[in-house]
Coordinates of C-alpha atoms in Angstrom, one line a residue:
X11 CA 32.0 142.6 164.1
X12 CA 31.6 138.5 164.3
X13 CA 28.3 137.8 163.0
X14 CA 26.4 135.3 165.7
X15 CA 24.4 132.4 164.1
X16 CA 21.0 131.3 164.8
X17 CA 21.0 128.3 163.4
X18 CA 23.6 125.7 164.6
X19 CA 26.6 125.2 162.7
X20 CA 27.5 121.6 160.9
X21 CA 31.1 121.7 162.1
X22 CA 33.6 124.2 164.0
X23 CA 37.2 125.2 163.5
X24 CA 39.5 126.7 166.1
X25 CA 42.7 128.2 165.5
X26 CA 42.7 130.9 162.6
X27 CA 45.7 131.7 161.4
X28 CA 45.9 131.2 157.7
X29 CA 45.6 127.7 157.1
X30 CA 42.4 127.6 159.4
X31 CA 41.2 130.7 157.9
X32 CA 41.3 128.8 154.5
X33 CA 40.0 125.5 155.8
X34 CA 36.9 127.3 157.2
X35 CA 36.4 128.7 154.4
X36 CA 36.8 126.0 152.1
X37 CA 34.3 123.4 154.1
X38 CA 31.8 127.0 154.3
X39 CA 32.3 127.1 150.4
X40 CA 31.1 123.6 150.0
X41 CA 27.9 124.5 151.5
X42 CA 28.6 123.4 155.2
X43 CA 27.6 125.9 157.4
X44 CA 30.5 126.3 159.7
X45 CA 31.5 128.3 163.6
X46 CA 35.1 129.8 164.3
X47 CA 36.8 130.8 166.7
X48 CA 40.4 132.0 168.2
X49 CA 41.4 133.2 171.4
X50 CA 42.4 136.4 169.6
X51 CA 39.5 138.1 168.7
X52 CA 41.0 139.7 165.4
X53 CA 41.2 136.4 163.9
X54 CA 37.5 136.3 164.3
X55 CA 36.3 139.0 162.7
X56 CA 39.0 139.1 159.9
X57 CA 37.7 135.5 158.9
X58 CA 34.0 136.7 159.1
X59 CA 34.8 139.5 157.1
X60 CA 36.8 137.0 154.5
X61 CA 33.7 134.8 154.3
X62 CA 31.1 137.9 153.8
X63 CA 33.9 139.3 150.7
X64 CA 34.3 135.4 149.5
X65 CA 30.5 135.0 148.2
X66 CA 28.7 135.5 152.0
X67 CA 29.6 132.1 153.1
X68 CA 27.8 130.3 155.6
X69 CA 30.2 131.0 158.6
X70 CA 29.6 132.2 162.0
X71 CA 32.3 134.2 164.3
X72 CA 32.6 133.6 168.2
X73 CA 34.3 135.4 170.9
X74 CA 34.3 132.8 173.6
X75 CA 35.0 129.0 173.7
X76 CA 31.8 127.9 174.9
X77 CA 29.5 130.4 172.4
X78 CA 31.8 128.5 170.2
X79 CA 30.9 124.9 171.3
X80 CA 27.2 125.8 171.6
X81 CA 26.5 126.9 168.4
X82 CA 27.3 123.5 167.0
X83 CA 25.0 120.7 166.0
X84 CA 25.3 117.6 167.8
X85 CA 27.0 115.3 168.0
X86 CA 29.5 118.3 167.2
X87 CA 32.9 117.9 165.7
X88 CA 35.4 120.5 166.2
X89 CA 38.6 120.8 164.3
X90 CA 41.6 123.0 166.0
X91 CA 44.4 124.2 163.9
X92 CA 46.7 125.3 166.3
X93 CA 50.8 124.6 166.7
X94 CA 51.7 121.3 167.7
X95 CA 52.5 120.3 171.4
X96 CA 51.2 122.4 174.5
X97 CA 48.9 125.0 172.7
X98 CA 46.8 121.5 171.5
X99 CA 46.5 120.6 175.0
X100 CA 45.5 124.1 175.7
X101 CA 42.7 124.5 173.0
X102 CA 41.6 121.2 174.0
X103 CA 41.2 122.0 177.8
X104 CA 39.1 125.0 177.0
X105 CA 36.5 123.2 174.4
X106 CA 36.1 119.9 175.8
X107 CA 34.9 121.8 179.4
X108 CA 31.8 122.4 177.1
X109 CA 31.6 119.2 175.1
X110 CA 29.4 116.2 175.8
X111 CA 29.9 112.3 175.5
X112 CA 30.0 111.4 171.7
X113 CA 31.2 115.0 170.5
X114 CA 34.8 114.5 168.7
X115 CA 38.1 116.8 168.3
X116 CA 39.6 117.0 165.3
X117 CA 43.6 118.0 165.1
X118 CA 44.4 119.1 161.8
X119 CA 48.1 120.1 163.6
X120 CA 51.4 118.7 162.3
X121 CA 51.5 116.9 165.7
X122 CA 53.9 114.4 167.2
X123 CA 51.8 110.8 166.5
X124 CA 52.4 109.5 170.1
X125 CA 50.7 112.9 171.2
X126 CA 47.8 112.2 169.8
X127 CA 47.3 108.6 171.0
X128 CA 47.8 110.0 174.6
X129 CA 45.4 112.8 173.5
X130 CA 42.8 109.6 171.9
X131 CA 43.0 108.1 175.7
X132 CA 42.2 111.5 177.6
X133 CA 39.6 112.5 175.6
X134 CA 37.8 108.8 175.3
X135 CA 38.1 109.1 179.5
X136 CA 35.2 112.0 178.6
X137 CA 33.5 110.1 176.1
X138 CA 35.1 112.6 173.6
X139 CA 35.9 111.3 170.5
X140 CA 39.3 112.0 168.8
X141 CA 40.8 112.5 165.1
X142 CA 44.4 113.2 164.3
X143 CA 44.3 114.5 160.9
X144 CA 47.3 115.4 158.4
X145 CA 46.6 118.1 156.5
X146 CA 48.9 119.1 153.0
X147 CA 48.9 121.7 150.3
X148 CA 49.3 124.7 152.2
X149 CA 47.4 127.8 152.3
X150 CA 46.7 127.0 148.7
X151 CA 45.9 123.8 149.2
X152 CA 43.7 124.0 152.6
X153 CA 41.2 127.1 150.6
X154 CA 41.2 125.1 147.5
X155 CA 41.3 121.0 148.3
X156 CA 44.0 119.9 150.2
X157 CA 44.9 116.0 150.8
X158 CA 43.5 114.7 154.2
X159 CA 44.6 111.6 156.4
X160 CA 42.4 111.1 159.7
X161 CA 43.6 108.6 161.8
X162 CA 41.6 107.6 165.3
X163 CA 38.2 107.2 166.0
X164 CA 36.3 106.1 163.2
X165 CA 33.1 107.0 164.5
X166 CA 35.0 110.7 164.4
X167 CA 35.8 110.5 161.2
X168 CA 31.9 108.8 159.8
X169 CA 30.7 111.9 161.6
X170 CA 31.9 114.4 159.2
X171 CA 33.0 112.1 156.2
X172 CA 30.4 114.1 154.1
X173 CA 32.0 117.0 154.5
X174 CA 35.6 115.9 154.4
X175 CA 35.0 114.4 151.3
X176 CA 33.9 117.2 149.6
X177 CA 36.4 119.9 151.2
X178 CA 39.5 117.3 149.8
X179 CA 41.1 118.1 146.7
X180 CA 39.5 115.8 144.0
X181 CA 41.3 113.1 141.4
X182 CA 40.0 110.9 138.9
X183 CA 39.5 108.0 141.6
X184 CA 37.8 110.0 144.3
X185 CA 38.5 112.3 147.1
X186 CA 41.5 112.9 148.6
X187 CA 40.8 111.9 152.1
X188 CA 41.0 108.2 153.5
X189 CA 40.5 107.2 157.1
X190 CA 43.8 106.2 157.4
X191 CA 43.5 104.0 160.3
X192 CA 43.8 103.8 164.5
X193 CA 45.4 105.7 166.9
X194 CA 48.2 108.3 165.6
X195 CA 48.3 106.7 162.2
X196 CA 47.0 109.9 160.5
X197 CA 50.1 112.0 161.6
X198 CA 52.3 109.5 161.3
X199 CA 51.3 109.3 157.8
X200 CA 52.0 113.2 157.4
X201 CA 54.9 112.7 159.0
X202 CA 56.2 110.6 156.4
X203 CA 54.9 112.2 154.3
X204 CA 56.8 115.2 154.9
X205 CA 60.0 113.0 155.2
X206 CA 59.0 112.1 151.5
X207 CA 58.8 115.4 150.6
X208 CA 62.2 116.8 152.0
X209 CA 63.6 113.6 149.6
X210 CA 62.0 115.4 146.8
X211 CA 63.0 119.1 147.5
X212 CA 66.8 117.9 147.8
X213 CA 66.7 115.8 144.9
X214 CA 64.8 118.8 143.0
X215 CA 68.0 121.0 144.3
X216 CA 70.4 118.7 143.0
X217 CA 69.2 118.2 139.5
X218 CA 69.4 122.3 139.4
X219 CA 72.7 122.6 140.4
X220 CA 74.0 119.9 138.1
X221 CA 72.4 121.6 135.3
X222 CA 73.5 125.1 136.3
X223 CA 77.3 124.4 137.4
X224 CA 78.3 121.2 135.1
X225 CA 76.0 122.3 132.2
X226 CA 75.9 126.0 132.3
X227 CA 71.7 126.5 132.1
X228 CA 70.5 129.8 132.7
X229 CA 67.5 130.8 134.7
X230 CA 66.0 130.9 131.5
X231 CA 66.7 127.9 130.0
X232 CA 66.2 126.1 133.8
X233 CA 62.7 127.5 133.6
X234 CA 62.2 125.8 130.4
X235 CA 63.6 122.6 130.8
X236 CA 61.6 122.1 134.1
X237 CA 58.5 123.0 132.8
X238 CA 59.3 120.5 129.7
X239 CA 59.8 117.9 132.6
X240 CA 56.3 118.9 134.0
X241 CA 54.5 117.8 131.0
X242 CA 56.0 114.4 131.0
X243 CA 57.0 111.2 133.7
X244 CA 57.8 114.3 136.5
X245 CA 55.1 115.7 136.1
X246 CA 54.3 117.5 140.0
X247 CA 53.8 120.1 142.1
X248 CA 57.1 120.8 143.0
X249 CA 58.3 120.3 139.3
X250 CA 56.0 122.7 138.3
X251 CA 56.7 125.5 141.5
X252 CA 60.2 124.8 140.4
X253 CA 59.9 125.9 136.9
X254 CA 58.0 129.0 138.1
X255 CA 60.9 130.2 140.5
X256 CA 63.3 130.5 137.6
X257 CA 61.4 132.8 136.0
X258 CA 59.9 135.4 138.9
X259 CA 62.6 138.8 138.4
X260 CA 64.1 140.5 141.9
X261 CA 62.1 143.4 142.1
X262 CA 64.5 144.8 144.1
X263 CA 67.6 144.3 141.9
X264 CA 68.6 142.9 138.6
X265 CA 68.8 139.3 137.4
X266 CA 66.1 136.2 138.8
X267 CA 65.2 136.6 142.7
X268 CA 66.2 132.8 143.4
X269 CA 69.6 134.3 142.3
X270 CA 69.8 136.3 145.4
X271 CA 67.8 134.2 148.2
X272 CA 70.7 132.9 151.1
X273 CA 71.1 129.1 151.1
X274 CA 70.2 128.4 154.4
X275 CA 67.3 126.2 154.4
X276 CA 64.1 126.1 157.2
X277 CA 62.5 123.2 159.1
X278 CA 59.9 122.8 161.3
X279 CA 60.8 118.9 162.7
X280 CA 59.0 116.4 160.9
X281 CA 61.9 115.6 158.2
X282 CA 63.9 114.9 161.5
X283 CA 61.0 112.8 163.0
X284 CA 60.8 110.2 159.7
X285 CA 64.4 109.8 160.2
X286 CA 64.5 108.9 164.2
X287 CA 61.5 106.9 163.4
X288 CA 63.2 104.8 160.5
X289 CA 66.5 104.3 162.8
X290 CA 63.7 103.1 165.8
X291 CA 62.5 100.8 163.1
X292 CA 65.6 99.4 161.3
X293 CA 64.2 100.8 158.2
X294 CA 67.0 102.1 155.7
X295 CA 65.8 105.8 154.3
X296 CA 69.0 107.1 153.0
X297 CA 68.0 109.7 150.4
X298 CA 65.6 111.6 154.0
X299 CA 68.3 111.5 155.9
X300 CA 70.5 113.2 153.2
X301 CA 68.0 115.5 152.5
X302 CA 68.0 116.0 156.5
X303 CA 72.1 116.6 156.9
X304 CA 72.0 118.7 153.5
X305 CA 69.6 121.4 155.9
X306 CA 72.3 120.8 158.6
X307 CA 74.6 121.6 156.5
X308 CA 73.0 124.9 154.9
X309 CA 72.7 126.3 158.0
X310 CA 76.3 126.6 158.5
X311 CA 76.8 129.4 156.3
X312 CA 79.9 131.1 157.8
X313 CA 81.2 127.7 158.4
X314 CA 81.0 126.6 154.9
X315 CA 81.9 130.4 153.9
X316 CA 85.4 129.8 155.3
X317 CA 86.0 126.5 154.6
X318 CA 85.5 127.4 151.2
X319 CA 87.9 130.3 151.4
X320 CA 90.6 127.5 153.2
X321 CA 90.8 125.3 150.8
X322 CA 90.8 127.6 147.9
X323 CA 94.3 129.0 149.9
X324 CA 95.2 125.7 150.2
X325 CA 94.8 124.9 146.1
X326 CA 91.1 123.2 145.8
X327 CA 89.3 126.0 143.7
X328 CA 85.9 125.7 143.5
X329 CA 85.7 125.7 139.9
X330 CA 88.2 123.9 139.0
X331 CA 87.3 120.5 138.5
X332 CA 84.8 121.7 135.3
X333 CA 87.0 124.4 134.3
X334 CA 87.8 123.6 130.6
X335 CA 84.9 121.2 130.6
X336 CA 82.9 120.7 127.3
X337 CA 79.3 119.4 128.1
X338 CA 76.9 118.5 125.9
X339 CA 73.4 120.4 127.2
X340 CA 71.2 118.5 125.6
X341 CA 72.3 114.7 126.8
X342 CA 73.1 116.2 130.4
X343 CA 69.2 117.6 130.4
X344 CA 68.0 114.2 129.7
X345 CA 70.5 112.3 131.8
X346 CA 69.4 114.7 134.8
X347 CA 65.8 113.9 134.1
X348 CA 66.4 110.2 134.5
X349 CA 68.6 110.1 137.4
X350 CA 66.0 112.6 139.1
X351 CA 63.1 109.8 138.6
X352 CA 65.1 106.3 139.5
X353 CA 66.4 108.5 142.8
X354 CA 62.5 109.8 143.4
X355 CA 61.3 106.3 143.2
X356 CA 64.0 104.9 145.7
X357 CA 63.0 108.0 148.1
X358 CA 59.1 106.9 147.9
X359 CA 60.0 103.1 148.5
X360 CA 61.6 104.3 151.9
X361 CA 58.5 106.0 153.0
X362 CA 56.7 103.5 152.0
X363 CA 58.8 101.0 153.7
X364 CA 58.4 103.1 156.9
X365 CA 54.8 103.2 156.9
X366 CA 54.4 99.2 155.8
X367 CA 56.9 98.7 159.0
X368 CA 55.3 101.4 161.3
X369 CA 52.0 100.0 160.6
X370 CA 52.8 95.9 161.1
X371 CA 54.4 97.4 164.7
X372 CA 51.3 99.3 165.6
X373 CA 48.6 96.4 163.5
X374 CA 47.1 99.7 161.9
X375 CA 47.0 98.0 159.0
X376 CA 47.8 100.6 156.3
X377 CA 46.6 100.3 152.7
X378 CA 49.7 101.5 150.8
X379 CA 47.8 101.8 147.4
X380 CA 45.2 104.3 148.4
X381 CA 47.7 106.5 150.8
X382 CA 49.6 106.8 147.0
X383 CA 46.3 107.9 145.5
X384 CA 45.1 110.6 148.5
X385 CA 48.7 111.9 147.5
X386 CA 47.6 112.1 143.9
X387 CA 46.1 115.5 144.7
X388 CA 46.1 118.6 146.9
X389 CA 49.4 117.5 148.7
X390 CA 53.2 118.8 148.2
X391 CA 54.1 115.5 146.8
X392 CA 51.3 115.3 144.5
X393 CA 52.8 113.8 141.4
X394 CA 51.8 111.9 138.2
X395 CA 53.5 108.6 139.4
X396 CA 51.9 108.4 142.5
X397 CA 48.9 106.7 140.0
X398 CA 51.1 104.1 139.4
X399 CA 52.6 103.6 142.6
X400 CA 49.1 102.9 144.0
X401 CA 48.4 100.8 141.2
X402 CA 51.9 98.4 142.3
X403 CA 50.4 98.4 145.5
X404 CA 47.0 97.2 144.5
X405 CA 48.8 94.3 142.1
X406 CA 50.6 93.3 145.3
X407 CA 49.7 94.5 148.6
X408 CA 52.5 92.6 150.4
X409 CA 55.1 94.3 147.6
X410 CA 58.6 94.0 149.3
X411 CA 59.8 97.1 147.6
X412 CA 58.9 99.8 144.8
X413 CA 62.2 99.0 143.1
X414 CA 61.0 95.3 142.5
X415 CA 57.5 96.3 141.0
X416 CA 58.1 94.5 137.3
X417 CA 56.9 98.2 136.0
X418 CA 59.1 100.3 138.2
X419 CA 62.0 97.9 138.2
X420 CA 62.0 97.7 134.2
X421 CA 62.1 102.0 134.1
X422 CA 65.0 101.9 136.9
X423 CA 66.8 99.0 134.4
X424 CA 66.1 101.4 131.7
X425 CA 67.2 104.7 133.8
X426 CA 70.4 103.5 135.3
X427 CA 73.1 104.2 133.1
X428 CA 71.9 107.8 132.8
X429 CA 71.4 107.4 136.8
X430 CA 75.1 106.6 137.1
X431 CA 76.7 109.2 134.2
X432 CA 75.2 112.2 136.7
X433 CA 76.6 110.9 139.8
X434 CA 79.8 110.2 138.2
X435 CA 80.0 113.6 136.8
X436 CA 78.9 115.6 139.9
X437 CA 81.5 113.8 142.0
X438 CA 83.8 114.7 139.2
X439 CA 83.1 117.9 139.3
X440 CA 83.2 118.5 143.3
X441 CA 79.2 118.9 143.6
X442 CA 77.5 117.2 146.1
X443 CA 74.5 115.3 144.9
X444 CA 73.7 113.7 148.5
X445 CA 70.3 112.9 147.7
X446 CA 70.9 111.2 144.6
X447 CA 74.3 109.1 145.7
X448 CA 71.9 107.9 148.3
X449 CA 69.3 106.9 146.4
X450 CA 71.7 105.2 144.0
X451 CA 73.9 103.6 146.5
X452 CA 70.0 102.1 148.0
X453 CA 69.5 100.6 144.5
X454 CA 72.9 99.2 144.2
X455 CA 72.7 98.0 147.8
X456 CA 69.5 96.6 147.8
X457 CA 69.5 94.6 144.5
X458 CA 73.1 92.8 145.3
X459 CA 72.2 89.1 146.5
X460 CA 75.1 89.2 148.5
X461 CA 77.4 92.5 150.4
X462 CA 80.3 92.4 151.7
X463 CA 78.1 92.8 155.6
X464 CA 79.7 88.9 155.7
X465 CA 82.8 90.9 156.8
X466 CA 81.7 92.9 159.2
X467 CA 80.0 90.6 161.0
X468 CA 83.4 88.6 161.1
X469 CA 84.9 91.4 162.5
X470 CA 81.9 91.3 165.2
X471 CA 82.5 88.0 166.0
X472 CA 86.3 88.8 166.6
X473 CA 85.9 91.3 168.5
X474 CA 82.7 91.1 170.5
X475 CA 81.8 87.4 170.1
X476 CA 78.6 88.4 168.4
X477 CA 78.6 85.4 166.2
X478 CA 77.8 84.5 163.3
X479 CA 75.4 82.6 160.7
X480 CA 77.2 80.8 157.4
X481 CA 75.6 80.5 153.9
X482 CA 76.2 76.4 153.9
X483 CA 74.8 75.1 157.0
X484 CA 72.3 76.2 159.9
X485 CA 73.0 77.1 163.4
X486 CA 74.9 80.1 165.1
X487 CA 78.9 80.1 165.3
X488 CA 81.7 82.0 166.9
X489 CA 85.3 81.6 165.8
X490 CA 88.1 82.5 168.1
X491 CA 89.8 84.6 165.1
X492 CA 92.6 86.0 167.4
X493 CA 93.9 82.7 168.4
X494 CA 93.7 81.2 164.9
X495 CA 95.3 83.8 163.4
X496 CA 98.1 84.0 166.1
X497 CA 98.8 80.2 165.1
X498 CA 98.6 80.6 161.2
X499 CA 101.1 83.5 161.7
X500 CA 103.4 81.4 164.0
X501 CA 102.9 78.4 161.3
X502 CA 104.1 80.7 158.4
X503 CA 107.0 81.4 160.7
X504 CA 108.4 78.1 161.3
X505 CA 108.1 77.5 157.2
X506 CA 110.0 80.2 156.6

């Protein structure tokens, strides 16, 4: 049975699937005595029964929405974990019928940005107060510390800040939870976030095939050589998950179970999102959107089944471009490392980029520095360089780039050749490394003083009449190409 409270709770959550489960009983852990509720009533008393087996944690169960709202301290705060779009609007409908001027919602959902600024005006025609708050780390992460980014009211956020503070995962330089800024700047943050994070996963993916198809690496010896790359520069989360997977046996067969898992690869939008929003923004994020079209592309597994059966018939064999090949492990391993961290840094520039643009369109005014260090912990990205990424951002705040940091754009300097012998190989051999041809052809792109774009935007001109700027004089120009040409090539006529 849901145990009723006396005594009115500190803060309430609503929507208990795992992750709320775990976030409730993380804030009850810190001593924050805390209400739940869910319109299944399961959910209730499974939760109690968690937090009674967990130590007896300060946490309350209720079977109705306004039992729910009642048992909270005012002003209350209540945060909802529910899925994004209509069941929000739902949950919100049924709590806020109880709620008074100055109480606040809190939505800890991965939740469309523009959402929750239409959600900040409805609820501030109550006097309701409104957070949209990015939660990451998983299930792991929301029990244990996750990494927190509240965007709204502020008032919202001062209203529970003590307790935020303490439920975040914890680094060296504080808490990780900022108040990221106004409106939907929290999720949008996620959001990118998440973008960020589907870079790394494909980049992850493509260092692992490299090393398994060009250089031969076992399960074993994969295990090994990532968890050697987790004590050092890519040092992470995912480095370290990765190294893990190797090594878990199929308990259900022989051999490693990442061996037998299909390659079709999930999504739940947000990867998609960063992308749409960097086009809206004329923000370049190459290595997201390959990481984007490589899950396209995964989920055409009977397509790419029979293609690859076609053009093995018509003489392309899969192996046969590294058939014969001698590698030398040991080089490859290092090269891989390197060309894994320049692409990682040109991945993190484009989010960052996103959010620096996103944020001067909306005047949220972003700090990029300490979204790096909220990063540093709890979150899927969470990685050793993060420190230093928020570190370039706190030697200059109006940094251009990450690539043109004198610290990171020394290490890409130092990385490239290595950077450019993977590519080259993996092409070579016939493997796609998407996410890293990106990132390098970014690099390449970005640090050219001049592209051959003078070209196409001749051909605009010629075409279109767009016009045109020139490098020796100012002003705007159009050239009537066809007619100049048709003369020049009447000229040569006569001359010959």
């Amino acid at each position: 049975m849901a145990v009723e409270s006396a005594v009115l709770s500190r803060i309430g959550l609503a929507g208990l699937a795992v992750m709320g489960q775990n976030l409730a009983l993380n804030i009850a852990e810190r001593g924050f005595p805390i209400s739940v509720y869910n319109r299944t009533a399961s959910k209730v008393d499974e939760t109690v029964g968690r937090a009674a087996a967990e130590g007896g944690l300060p946490l309350s169960g209720h079977r109705s929405a306004q039992d729910f709202v009642l048992s909270l301290r005012r002003p209350r705060s209540v945060i909802i974990l529910v899925k994004a779009g209509a069941p929000v609007d739902q949950t919100i409908a049924a709590l806020s019928h109880f709620m008074e001027p100055g109480d606040a919602i809190i939505d800890g959902g991965n939740e469309w940005y523009e959402n929750t600024e239409r959600r900040i005006r409805e609820a501030a025609a109550r006097g309701i107060l409104y957070l949209g708050m990015g939660v990451s780390g998983g299930e792991d992460g929301a029990r244990n510390g996750p990494s927190l980014m509240p965007g709204g009211s502020l008032q919202a956020y001062q209203n529970v800040e003590d307790i935020l503070t303490r439920v975040a995962a914890q680094v060296d330089d504080g808490p990780c939870v900022t108040f990221v800024g106004e409106g939907g700047s929290g999720n949008f943050v996620k959001m990118v976030h998440n973008g960020i994070e589907y870079g790394d996963m494909q980049l992850i993916s493509e260092a692992y095939d490299v090393l398994r198809i060009v250089g031969g690496l076992s399960n074993a010896e994969l295990a090994e050589t990532f968890a050697e790359w987790n004590r050092g520069e890519l040092e992470s989360f995912l480095i370290e998950i990765t190294a893990d997977i190797f090594g878990v046996r199929d308990e259900h067969g022989d051999g490693e179970l990442v061996d037998k898992i299909l390659d079709k690869t999930g999504m739940k939008g947000t990867g998609k999102w960063t992308v749409q929003q960097a086009a809206e923004l004329s923000v370049a994020a190459p290595t997201i959107a390959a990481s984007l079209d490589c899950r396209y592309l995964s989920g055409l597994k009977d397509e790419r089944e029979a293609a690859a059966k076609a053009l093995d018939q018509a003489g392309i064999g899969s192996g046969d471009f590294i058939s014969g090949r001698s590698v030398d492990k040991k080089r490859l391993i290092d090269d891989v490392r390197q060309a894994l961290y320049a692409s990682k840094i040109c991945s993190y520039a484009q989010g960052m980029n996103l959010l620096r643009a996103k944020s001067a369109e909306k005047g949220w005014n972003l700090n990029l520095g300490e979204l790096a260090r909220i990063w540093k912990g709890g979150c899927i990205i969470r990685a050793r360089f993060l420190d230093r990424i928020k570190k370039a951002y706190e030697r200059n705040r109006g940094l251009a780039n990450l690539i043109v940091d004198p610290e990171f754009a020394r290490e890409m300097v130092q990385r490239q050749a290595a950077w450019r012998r993977v590519v080259g190989l993996a092409i070579e051999a016939g493997i796609s490394t998407p996410g890293m041809c990106a990132s390098l052809a970014y690099f390449d792109t970005y640090r050219r003083a001049r592209l051959p774009a003078n070209l196409v935007q001749a051909q605009r001109d010629y075409f279109g009449a767009h016009t045109y700027e020139r490098v020796d004089r100012p002003g705007s120009f159009h050239t009537e190409w066809s007619k100049i040409a048709r003369q020049s090539k009447t000229g040569a006529g006569i001359l010959n």
